[in-house]
């Protein structure tokens, strides 16, 4: 949680004790201790903002609590609200999973592309991070694949850093499982991702980092490399292992 001070206290009160005032979302009861976010919020549409699986201040060794709260509630929350607005205009969207929307996104309006992409990307992003020391390590099967495709974990880290730094402007860096079962690192612009039917970089993401400035600017300003290097210590390998197993079974 943001450190208590009067402006922050007023801000939290305005939020209704961690509920959101993002347009299109309704007020809700405060979440239980240890879990931040509007998990009881009732969306004005079929898409919902998932709660974080940890407190806003759980990742502060790399990402400060205020950035986490703004990123989750305001940035991600706004994308959910905008996607619900798009679903109000096109009710057929509400019958589809996010993955189904992404798989047909090339024929949809830009607002659907950006907000469905943003909603999927951020929902995924929260799950592949964990407090430092709690993320475990690559499973033997994943480590073997990393060694096969990147020589070593350090080789993967270098490739991921290069992709993260090479993305001009806003976007995401990814580790994906290709259809042939190999691992690949790449990046996508804006809120695009490797599940989009027209993405030049395709695969099933097993981890990814948000390199938009909103993900790190309060602490790191323009120092993306410092954020990217620190972010590696937040990887939730337990979740990545699960996703790798699901993608290769
Ligand atoms: Fe973001």
XYZ file of N, CA and C and ligand atoms in Angstrom:
748
model
N 0.850 -1.194 0.000
C 0.000 0.000 0.000
C 0.878 1.234 0.000
N 0.404 2.280 -0.588
C 1.140 3.535 -0.596
C 1.370 3.986 0.830
N 2.564 4.521 1.095
C 2.882 4.997 2.429
C 1.888 6.074 2.854
N 1.426 6.016 4.107
C 0.392 6.956 4.526
C 0.900 8.390 4.633
N 0.238 9.277 3.978
C 0.414 10.708 4.172
C -0.913 11.333 3.783
N -1.080 12.583 4.077
C -2.406 13.161 3.901
C -2.881 13.149 2.453
N -2.056 13.585 1.483
C -2.553 13.527 0.100
C -2.900 12.103 -0.330
N -2.052 11.134 0.078
C -2.334 9.752 -0.289
C -3.595 9.255 0.399
N -3.758 9.634 1.676
C -4.951 9.221 2.397
C -6.201 9.744 1.691
N -6.140 11.015 1.274
C -7.282 11.590 0.575
C -7.538 10.857 -0.732
N -6.427 10.486 -1.406
C -6.543 9.764 -2.672
C -7.226 8.413 -2.470
N -6.805 7.712 -1.404
C -7.395 6.405 -1.139
C -8.855 6.527 -0.750
N -9.168 7.566 0.010
C -10.565 7.755 0.361
C -11.398 8.013 -0.885
N -10.797 8.772 -1.819
C -11.518 9.030 -3.067
C -11.743 7.747 -3.838
N -10.817 6.801 -3.674
C -10.965 5.519 -4.360
C -11.956 4.614 -3.652
N -12.369 4.970 -2.443
C -13.275 4.107 -1.703
C -12.541 2.918 -1.124
N -11.384 3.172 -0.485
C -10.572 2.102 0.125
C -10.238 1.024 -0.884
N -9.549 1.467 -1.915
C -8.993 0.565 -2.926
C -10.023 0.055 -3.927
N -11.195 0.590 -3.952
C -12.049 0.301 -5.094
C -11.687 1.303 -6.170
N -12.232 1.138 -7.334
C -11.831 1.991 -8.436
C -12.960 2.917 -8.828
N -12.582 4.069 -9.332
C -13.580 4.977 -9.882
C -13.404 5.089 -11.389
N -12.738 4.091 -11.958
C -12.592 4.059 -13.407
C -13.969 4.027 -14.040
N -14.219 4.873 -15.038
C -15.533 4.858 -15.669
C -15.911 3.461 -16.135
N -17.141 3.110 -15.909
C -17.610 1.800 -16.342
C -17.470 0.733 -15.277
N -16.837 1.095 -14.152
C -16.729 0.118 -13.076
C -17.397 0.692 -11.842
N -17.949 -0.171 -11.044
C -18.718 0.287 -9.904
C -17.932 0.136 -8.619
N -18.376 0.812 -7.586
C -17.731 0.722 -6.293
C -17.968 -0.652 -5.676
N -17.046 -1.050 -4.801
C -17.167 -2.366 -4.185
C -16.545 -2.330 -2.811
N -16.775 -3.387 -2.047
C -16.197 -3.481 -0.717
C -14.685 -3.616 -0.810
N -13.993 -3.210 0.261
C -12.546 -3.322 0.283
C -12.137 -4.784 0.183
N -11.021 -5.064 -0.493
C -10.559 -6.443 -0.605
C -10.040 -6.947 0.728
N -9.913 -8.249 0.891
C -9.401 -8.789 2.149
C -7.939 -8.418 2.342
N -7.456 -8.482 3.584
C -6.054 -8.130 3.845
C -5.115 -8.969 2.992
N -4.072 -8.330 2.524
C -3.061 -9.029 1.758
C -3.330 -9.080 0.274
N -4.506 -8.703 -0.136
C -4.829 -8.682 -1.559
C -5.333 -7.292 -1.891
N -4.684 -6.652 -2.842
C -5.076 -5.315 -3.226
C -5.898 -5.375 -4.498
N -6.808 -4.440 -4.622
C -7.523 -4.360 -5.877
C -9.006 -4.565 -5.698
N -9.751 -4.179 -6.734
C -11.206 -4.198 -6.640
C -11.762 -5.567 -6.986
N -11.351 -6.601 -6.247
C -11.745 -7.931 -6.667
C -13.237 -8.168 -6.552
N -13.921 -7.353 -5.744
C -15.360 -7.521 -5.643
C -16.113 -6.541 -6.538
N -15.351 -5.764 -7.362
C -15.994 -4.781 -8.210
C -16.930 -5.449 -9.200
N -18.034 -4.823 -9.437
C -18.980 -5.335 -10.417
C -18.813 -4.548 -11.707
N -18.353 -5.174 -12.773
C -18.061 -4.435 -13.999
C -19.332 -4.040 -14.728
N -19.220 -2.941 -15.454
C -20.329 -2.529 -16.304
C -20.143 -3.185 -17.664
N -20.058 -4.503 -17.666
C -19.845 -5.230 -18.904
C -19.261 -6.596 -18.608
N -18.964 -7.330 -19.651
C -18.532 -8.728 -19.459
C -17.075 -8.897 -19.017
N -16.268 -7.845 -19.092
C -14.848 -7.980 -18.775
C -14.553 -7.391 -17.402
N -13.683 -8.038 -16.644
C -13.427 -7.620 -15.270
C -11.940 -7.404 -15.021
N -11.657 -6.486 -14.112
C -10.278 -6.225 -13.695
C -9.909 -7.247 -12.619
N -8.939 -8.126 -12.897
C -8.595 -9.131 -11.884
C -7.816 -8.505 -10.744
N -7.970 -9.029 -9.534
C -7.143 -8.537 -8.429
C -5.707 -8.993 -8.607
N -4.787 -8.236 -8.022
C -3.401 -8.693 -8.018
C -3.264 -9.869 -7.057
N -2.363 -10.787 -7.344
C -2.150 -11.921 -6.423
C -1.210 -11.583 -5.274
N -0.935 -10.288 -5.072
C -0.059 -9.829 -3.989
C -0.430 -8.377 -3.712
N 0.109 -7.854 -2.621
C -0.181 -6.468 -2.264
C 0.575 -5.507 -3.183
N 0.075 -4.276 -3.254
C 0.738 -3.291 -4.114
C 2.190 -3.046 -3.712
N 2.493 -3.222 -2.432
C 3.867 -2.955 -1.992
C 4.720 -4.225 -1.929
N 4.240 -5.312 -2.533
C 4.966 -6.590 -2.436
C 6.210 -6.645 -3.314
N 6.262 -5.757 -4.316
C 7.371 -5.828 -5.281
C 8.289 -4.613 -5.162
N 8.240 -3.937 -4.035
C 8.884 -2.615 -3.939
C 10.386 -2.632 -4.109
N 11.020 -3.790 -3.993
C 12.457 -3.790 -4.242
C 12.755 -3.429 -5.700
N 11.764 -3.603 -6.564
C 11.947 -3.270 -7.987
C 10.898 -2.265 -8.472
N 9.634 -2.458 -8.067
C 8.543 -1.592 -8.528
C 7.830 -1.023 -7.305
N 7.777 0.284 -7.211
C 7.177 0.933 -6.042
C 5.658 0.741 -6.017
N 5.105 0.878 -4.807
C 3.684 0.607 -4.598
C 2.783 1.557 -5.369
N 3.182 2.816 -5.456
C 2.337 3.770 -6.166
C 2.247 3.421 -7.649
N 3.373 3.027 -8.229
C 3.359 2.612 -9.635
C 2.459 1.401 -9.814
N 2.559 0.437 -8.898
C 1.726 -0.760 -9.022
C 0.240 -0.417 -8.941
N -0.106 0.463 -8.011
C -1.519 0.805 -7.851
C -2.051 1.569 -9.058
N -1.288 2.551 -9.517
C -1.717 3.316 -10.694
C -1.785 2.408 -11.927
N -0.795 1.562 -12.056
C -0.731 0.679 -13.223
C -1.936 -0.261 -13.255
N -2.234 -0.838 -12.099
C -3.343 -1.791 -12.023
C -4.694 -1.094 -12.111
N -4.903 -0.142 -11.220
C -6.238 0.453 -11.125
C -6.547 1.397 -12.280
N -5.568 2.212 -12.636
C -5.853 3.250 -13.628
C -5.571 2.796 -15.055
N -4.378 2.286 -15.301
C -4.053 1.897 -16.681
C -4.826 0.635 -17.089
N -4.636 -0.433 -16.328
C -5.353 -1.665 -16.660
C -6.857 -1.468 -16.502
N -7.240 -0.802 -15.432
C -8.661 -0.562 -15.197
C -9.316 0.200 -16.340
N -8.622 1.183 -16.880
C -9.169 1.954 -17.998
C -9.325 1.087 -19.241
N -8.416 0.143 -19.434
C -8.533 -0.738 -20.598
C -9.734 -1.670 -20.464
N -9.964 -2.161 -19.259
C -11.143 -3.006 -19.029
C -12.419 -2.196 -19.280
N -12.438 -0.975 -18.768
C -13.616 -0.124 -18.963
C -13.835 0.171 -20.448
N -12.767 0.449 -21.163
C -12.888 0.747 -22.600
C -13.326 -0.486 -23.377
N -12.844 -1.651 -22.962
C -13.261 -2.884 -23.639
C -14.738 -3.159 -23.365
N -15.180 -2.871 -22.165
C -16.603 -3.015 -21.876
C -17.444 -2.032 -22.680
N -16.902 -0.839 -22.901
C -17.612 0.127 -23.744
C -17.707 -0.395 -25.173
N -16.630 -1.008 -25.652
C -16.668 -1.592 -27.003
C -17.669 -2.741 -27.062
N -17.767 -3.504 -25.965
C -18.719 -4.617 -25.926
C -20.161 -4.122 -25.870
N -20.350 -2.944 -25.308
C -21.700 -2.367 -25.302
C -22.128 -2.003 -26.717
N -21.146 -1.558 -27.506
C -21.446 -1.197 -28.901
C -21.538 -2.436 -29.791
N -20.820 -3.499 -29.424
C -20.825 -4.739 -30.202
C -20.977 -5.905 -29.230
N -22.223 -6.229 -28.853
C -22.451 -7.247 -27.812
C -21.868 -8.620 -28.140
N -21.558 -8.887 -29.400
C -20.981 -10.204 -29.737
C -19.625 -10.394 -29.060
N -18.951 -9.295 -28.723
C -17.649 -9.409 -28.066
C -17.758 -10.114 -26.721
N -18.859 -9.859 -26.036
C -19.021 -10.402 -24.697
C -19.149 -11.909 -24.660
N -19.453 -12.504 -25.796
C -19.591 -13.967 -25.855
C -18.259 -14.645 -26.155
N -17.239 -13.850 -26.425
C -15.940 -14.397 -26.810
C -14.953 -14.310 -25.651
N -14.019 -15.256 -25.607
C -12.912 -15.128 -24.670
C -11.944 -14.079 -25.208
N -11.092 -13.577 -24.332
C -10.080 -12.625 -24.791
C -9.221 -13.257 -25.883
N -8.875 -14.525 -25.700
C -8.031 -15.191 -26.691
C -8.731 -15.281 -28.045
N -10.045 -15.505 -28.023
C -10.793 -15.550 -29.284
C -10.811 -14.180 -29.957
N -10.911 -13.138 -29.163
C -10.864 -11.783 -29.736
C -9.495 -11.521 -30.346
N -8.444 -11.903 -29.621
C -7.085 -11.649 -30.122
C -6.816 -12.439 -31.402
N -7.390 -13.619 -31.485
C -7.152 -14.469 -32.664
C -7.850 -13.951 -33.910
N -8.724 -12.962 -33.732
C -9.452 -12.383 -34.872
C -9.319 -10.871 -34.891
N -8.280 -10.371 -34.229
C -8.204 -8.933 -33.971
C -7.929 -8.115 -35.243
N -7.371 -8.752 -36.249
C -7.033 -7.993 -37.458
C -8.270 -7.442 -38.155
N -9.436 -8.031 -37.868
C -10.667 -7.566 -38.521
C -11.510 -6.700 -37.588
N -10.926 -6.286 -36.465
C -11.698 -5.531 -35.477
C -11.180 -4.093 -35.373
N -11.993 -3.192 -34.793
C -11.573 -1.793 -34.645
C -10.323 -1.658 -33.763
N -9.628 -0.553 -33.953
C -8.395 -0.306 -33.189
C -8.660 -0.288 -31.690
N -9.814 0.222 -31.284
C -10.108 0.295 -29.848
C -10.209 -1.103 -29.246
N -10.742 -2.048 -30.007
C -10.815 -3.432 -29.520
C -9.422 -4.019 -29.468
N -8.648 -3.794 -30.492
C -7.279 -4.301 -30.520
C -6.496 -3.801 -29.306
N -6.514 -2.496 -29.100
C -5.690 -1.909 -28.038
C -6.161 -2.331 -26.646
N -7.457 -2.378 -26.437
C -7.951 -2.646 -25.085
C -8.074 -4.138 -24.777
N -8.398 -4.946 -25.768
C -8.364 -6.395 -25.539
C -6.912 -6.838 -25.352
N -6.024 -6.272 -26.164
C -4.612 -6.577 -26.000
C -4.108 -6.133 -24.638
N -4.446 -4.913 -24.269
C -3.996 -4.402 -22.973
C -4.549 -5.198 -21.807
N -5.807 -5.594 -21.902
C -6.416 -6.382 -20.821
C -5.731 -7.741 -20.713
N -5.510 -8.406 -21.827
C -4.839 -9.720 -21.765
C -3.404 -9.543 -21.252
N -2.691 -8.580 -21.815
C -1.279 -8.411 -21.459
C -1.111 -8.142 -19.967
N -1.901 -7.239 -19.434
C -1.738 -6.894 -18.020
C -2.209 -8.029 -17.106
N -3.302 -8.679 -17.469
C -3.775 -9.807 -16.644
C -2.703 -10.884 -16.561
N -2.041 -11.113 -17.672
C -0.931 -12.076 -17.732
C 0.264 -11.571 -16.907
N 0.594 -10.312 -17.116
C 1.771 -9.700 -16.476
C 1.733 -9.846 -14.961
N 0.597 -9.577 -14.343
C 0.519 -9.650 -12.876
C 0.859 -11.043 -12.382
N 0.494 -12.061 -13.164
C 0.687 -13.434 -12.680
C 2.115 -13.937 -12.831
N 2.887 -13.332 -13.707
C 4.249 -13.842 -13.927
C 5.269 -13.089 -13.094
N 4.784 -12.306 -12.137
C 5.674 -11.656 -11.176
C 5.349 -12.175 -9.777
N 6.368 -12.142 -8.907
C 6.209 -12.529 -7.508
C 7.236 -11.738 -6.701
N 6.997 -11.567 -5.417
C 8.008 -10.895 -4.592
C 9.359 -11.594 -4.716
N 10.409 -10.803 -4.644
C 11.764 -11.349 -4.757
C 11.941 -12.502 -3.767
N 12.445 -13.613 -4.260
C 12.690 -14.776 -3.410
C 11.528 -15.735 -3.321
N 10.371 -15.364 -3.886
C 9.192 -16.230 -3.788
C 8.782 -16.846 -5.124
N 9.559 -16.571 -6.169
C 9.155 -17.021 -7.504
C 9.674 -18.392 -7.892
N 10.470 -19.009 -7.034
C 11.008 -20.323 -7.376
C 12.082 -20.225 -8.443
N 12.225 -21.297 -9.205
C 13.244 -21.348 -10.247
C 12.711 -22.167 -11.411
N 13.373 -22.098 -12.564
C 12.871 -22.870 -13.709
C 12.807 -24.363 -13.381
N 11.747 -25.017 -13.840
C 11.624 -26.468 -13.665
C 12.714 -27.154 -14.491
N 13.023 -28.412 -14.190
C 14.011 -29.124 -15.012
C 13.644 -29.124 -16.496
N 12.362 -29.287 -16.800
C 11.954 -29.315 -18.210
C 12.154 -27.952 -18.861
N 11.790 -26.893 -18.160
C 11.981 -25.561 -18.728
C 13.466 -25.232 -18.824
N 14.229 -25.587 -17.809
C 15.669 -25.304 -17.856
C 16.313 -26.019 -19.035
N 15.873 -27.240 -19.302
C 16.420 -27.977 -20.447
C 16.094 -27.270 -21.760
N 14.877 -26.746 -21.866
C 14.491 -26.024 -23.086
C 15.274 -24.718 -23.210
N 15.491 -24.049 -22.088
C 16.284 -22.813 -22.104
C 17.718 -23.117 -22.549
N 18.284 -24.183 -22.001
C 19.652 -24.548 -22.393
C 19.723 -24.897 -23.878
N 18.692 -25.589 -24.362
C 18.660 -25.984 -25.782
C 18.587 -24.759 -26.701
N 17.749 -23.763 -26.322
C 17.460 -22.659 -27.239
C 18.244 -21.379 -26.961
N 18.815 -21.259 -25.726
C 19.567 -20.034 -25.394
C 20.917 -20.350 -24.761
N 21.302 -21.589 -24.737
C 22.571 -22.051 -24.153
C 22.541 -22.086 -22.635
N 21.905 -21.096 -22.014
C 21.885 -21.026 -20.550
C 20.817 -20.031 -20.124
N 20.551 -20.003 -18.814
C 19.607 -19.002 -18.295
C 20.149 -17.598 -18.546
N 21.451 -17.431 -18.427
C 22.046 -16.130 -18.693
C 21.875 -15.748 -20.167
N 21.949 -16.754 -21.042
C 21.710 -16.487 -22.456
C 20.294 -16.006 -22.711
N 19.330 -16.628 -22.029
C 17.943 -16.167 -22.132
C 17.812 -14.744 -21.593
N 18.449 -14.492 -20.467
C 18.356 -13.156 -19.876
C 18.916 -12.097 -20.821
N 20.009 -12.401 -21.458
C 20.605 -11.450 -22.404
C 19.677 -11.213 -23.592
N 19.099 -12.283 -24.121
C 18.184 -12.140 -25.259
C 16.948 -11.334 -24.863
N 16.453 -11.577 -23.663
C 15.258 -10.868 -23.200
C 15.574 -9.390 -22.969
N 16.756 -9.129 -22.450
C 17.163 -7.732 -22.239
C 17.272 -7.007 -23.583
N 17.848 -7.685 -24.562
C 17.999 -7.072 -25.890
C 16.625 -6.757 -26.497
N 15.679 -7.693 -26.351
C 14.329 -7.461 -26.884
C 13.643 -6.313 -26.144
N 13.843 -6.259 -24.838
C 13.207 -5.215 -24.028
C 13.759 -3.836 -24.382
N 15.042 -3.767 -24.593
C 15.673 -2.483 -24.891
C 15.509 -2.103 -26.358
N 15.306 -3.094 -27.205
C 15.201 -2.821 -28.632
C 13.821 -2.374 -29.075
N 12.847 -2.502 -28.209
C 11.492 -2.060 -28.546
C 11.445 -0.535 -28.517
N 11.341 0.085 -29.671
C 11.262 1.538 -29.734
C 9.880 1.993 -29.268
N 9.850 2.969 -28.380
C 8.569 3.449 -27.876
C 7.970 2.454 -26.908
N 6.645 2.336 -26.928
C 5.932 1.513 -25.951
C 5.683 0.111 -26.478
N 5.711 -0.858 -25.587
C 5.414 -2.216 -25.999
C 5.775 -3.227 -24.942
N 5.953 -4.452 -25.378
C 6.168 -5.579 -24.478
C 7.281 -6.466 -25.010
N 8.001 -7.104 -24.095
C 8.966 -8.145 -24.455
C 8.423 -9.473 -23.939
N 8.675 -10.533 -24.704
C 8.044 -11.829 -24.410
C 9.021 -12.990 -24.502
N 8.748 -14.012 -23.690
C 9.286 -15.348 -23.929
C 8.092 -16.213 -24.297
N 8.157 -16.822 -25.479
C 7.022 -17.620 -25.952
C 7.472 -19.032 -26.276
N 6.470 -19.924 -26.292
C 6.642 -21.261 -26.838
C 6.072 -21.238 -28.251
N 6.920 -21.565 -29.203
C 6.491 -21.614 -30.596
C 5.642 -22.867 -30.821
N 4.893 -22.891 -31.908
C 4.085 -24.088 -32.198
C 4.912 -25.375 -32.269
N 6.191 -25.275 -32.633
C 7.027 -26.487 -32.703
C 7.656 -26.842 -31.351
N 7.289 -26.103 -30.290
C 7.771 -26.422 -28.948
C 9.047 -25.723 -28.545
N 9.668 -24.998 -29.461
C 10.889 -24.273 -29.103
C 10.527 -22.962 -28.416
N 11.501 -22.416 -27.699
C 11.331 -21.123 -27.037
C 11.853 -20.014 -27.943
N 11.231 -18.848 -27.847
C 11.704 -17.696 -28.612
C 11.434 -16.424 -27.814
N 12.319 -15.463 -27.970
C 12.172 -14.143 -27.348
C 11.900 -13.126 -28.447
N 11.005 -12.200 -28.166
C 10.709 -11.144 -29.122
C 9.941 -10.035 -28.442
N 9.526 -9.062 -29.216
C 8.748 -7.961 -28.641
C 7.647 -7.552 -29.602
N 6.659 -6.865 -29.041
C 5.542 -6.361 -29.831
C 5.293 -4.907 -29.455
N 4.775 -4.095 -30.377
C 4.529 -2.689 -30.077
C 3.192 -2.469 -29.354
N 3.104 -1.328 -28.709
C 1.838 -0.882 -28.110
C 1.265 -1.958 -27.190
N -0.023 -2.337 -27.385
C -0.607 -3.422 -26.590
C -0.782 -4.686 -27.433
N -0.037 -4.790 -28.503
C -0.072 -6.022 -29.294
C 0.559 -7.164 -28.495
N 0.293 -8.389 -28.918
C 0.930 -9.537 -28.273
C 1.018 -10.717 -29.245
N 1.749 -11.751 -28.860
C 2.000 -12.871 -29.789
C 0.782 -13.738 -30.078
N -0.354 -13.472 -29.422
C -1.572 -14.230 -29.689
C -2.413 -13.592 -30.787
N -2.049 -12.398 -31.213
C -2.837 -11.710 -32.248
C -2.592 -12.356 -33.614
N -3.670 -12.479 -34.370
C -3.581 -13.220 -35.636
C -2.637 -12.573 -36.640
N -2.446 -11.260 -36.534
C -1.574 -10.587 -37.491
C -0.234 -10.185 -36.879
N 0.096 -10.743 -35.717
C 1.384 -10.408 -35.111
C 2.518 -11.065 -35.890
N 3.577 -10.313 -36.202
C 4.725 -10.943 -36.860
C 5.529 -11.830 -35.914
N 5.264 -11.680 -34.602
C 5.939 -12.527 -33.607
C 4.867 -13.322 -32.884
N 4.784 -14.608 -33.192
C 3.683 -15.436 -32.676
C 4.193 -16.519 -31.728
N 3.335 -16.942 -30.844
C 3.641 -18.018 -29.920
C 2.751 -17.916 -28.692
N 2.967 -18.821 -27.751
C 2.233 -18.797 -26.484
C 3.125 -18.174 -25.425
N 2.792 -16.972 -24.943
C 3.658 -16.323 -23.942
C 3.730 -17.127 -22.648
N 4.954 -17.237 -22.105
C 5.090 -17.839 -20.765
C 5.657 -16.838 -19.765
N 6.347 -15.816 -20.204
C 6.496 -14.605 -19.401
C 6.698 -13.416 -20.312
N 6.483 -12.235 -19.764
C 6.624 -11.022 -20.557
C 6.719 -9.822 -19.643
N 7.359 -8.800 -20.155
C 7.518 -7.576 -19.362
C 6.939 -6.390 -20.107
N 6.272 -5.553 -19.360
C 5.670 -4.322 -19.848
C 6.754 -3.250 -19.871
N 7.143 -2.803 -21.055
C 8.182 -1.774 -21.129
C 7.611 -0.400 -21.507
N 6.315 -0.223 -21.322
C 5.736 1.119 -21.381
C 6.323 1.941 -20.218
N 6.505 3.222 -20.437
C 7.060 4.046 -19.356
C 6.165 4.059 -18.126
N 4.856 3.873 -18.300
C 3.988 3.901 -17.111
C 4.330 2.776 -16.142
N 5.048 1.757 -16.612
C 5.402 0.625 -15.748
C 6.559 0.938 -14.813
N 7.308 2.000 -15.110
C 8.516 2.223 -14.318
C 8.908 3.673 -14.116
N 8.176 4.625 -14.699
C 8.690 5.993 -14.786
C 8.860 6.691 -13.437
N 7.982 6.415 -12.480
C 8.067 7.145 -11.202
C 9.416 6.920 -10.527
N 9.919 5.706 -10.582
C 11.205 5.419 -9.930
C 12.386 5.551 -10.880
N 12.205 5.110 -12.114
C 13.362 4.991 -13.009
C 13.435 6.095 -14.065
N 12.403 6.914 -14.181
C 12.321 7.919 -15.246
C 12.660 7.268 -16.599
N 13.678 7.741 -17.274
C 13.978 7.202 -18.612
C 14.896 5.985 -18.580
N 15.203 5.475 -17.398
C 16.222 4.418 -17.285
C 15.581 3.032 -17.442
N 15.131 2.751 -18.642
C 14.457 1.478 -18.895
C 15.364 0.298 -18.576
N 16.642 0.407 -18.901
C 17.565 -0.718 -18.682
C 17.638 -1.099 -17.206
N 17.597 -0.113 -16.341
C 17.675 -0.391 -14.908
C 16.429 -1.142 -14.449
N 15.288 -0.724 -14.964
C 14.032 -1.424 -14.654
C 14.059 -2.846 -15.212
N 14.466 -2.995 -16.449
C 14.488 -4.321 -17.081
C 15.425 -5.258 -16.320
N 16.577 -4.761 -15.932
C 17.529 -5.609 -15.196
C 16.954 -6.018 -13.832
N 16.319 -5.082 -13.146
C 15.731 -5.404 -11.853
C 14.547 -6.338 -11.971
N 13.786 -6.170 -13.060
C 12.560 -6.964 -13.233
C 12.848 -8.455 -13.256
N 14.015 -8.827 -13.718
C 14.344 -10.261 -13.809
C 14.191 -10.957 -12.454
N 14.478 -10.231 -11.382
C 14.396 -10.832 -10.038
C 12.952 -11.033 -9.586
N 11.987 -10.494 -10.327
C 10.576 -10.639 -9.966
C 9.889 -11.805 -10.682
N 10.574 -12.465 -11.584
C 9.894 -13.503 -12.375
C 9.360 -14.610 -11.465
N 8.100 -14.904 -11.665
C 7.435 -15.973 -10.918
C 7.614 -17.281 -11.695
N 8.763 -17.905 -11.477
C 9.075 -19.113 -12.246
C 8.054 -20.211 -11.995
N 7.460 -20.245 -10.824
C 6.449 -21.276 -10.558
C 5.294 -21.158 -11.556
N 4.876 -19.919 -11.822
C 3.808 -19.708 -12.791
C 4.319 -19.930 -14.223
N 5.532 -19.505 -14.483
C 6.111 -19.704 -15.820
C 6.239 -21.203 -16.112
N 6.656 -21.974 -15.110
C 6.756 -23.435 -15.286
C 5.397 -24.029 -15.630
N 4.372 -23.558 -14.946
C 3.018 -24.059 -15.208
C 2.584 -23.724 -16.634
N 2.877 -22.513 -17.049
C 2.492 -22.104 -18.409
C 3.300 -22.861 -19.456
N 4.574 -23.095 -19.171
C 5.403 -23.859 -20.107
C 4.873 -25.282 -20.250
N 4.532 -25.892 -19.122
C 4.007 -27.268 -19.169
C 2.703 -27.313 -19.959
N 1.832 -26.336 -19.757
C 0.557 -26.313 -20.470
C 0.763 -26.118 -21.978
N 1.784 -25.316 -22.319
C 2.020 -25.018 -23.734
C 2.732 -26.139 -24.467
N 3.333 -27.057 -23.729
C 4.119 -28.114 -24.388
C 3.561 -29.510 -24.149
N 2.441 -29.601 -23.499
C 1.903 -30.941 -23.182
C 1.370 -31.621 -24.449
Fe 1.136 -1.378 -18.606
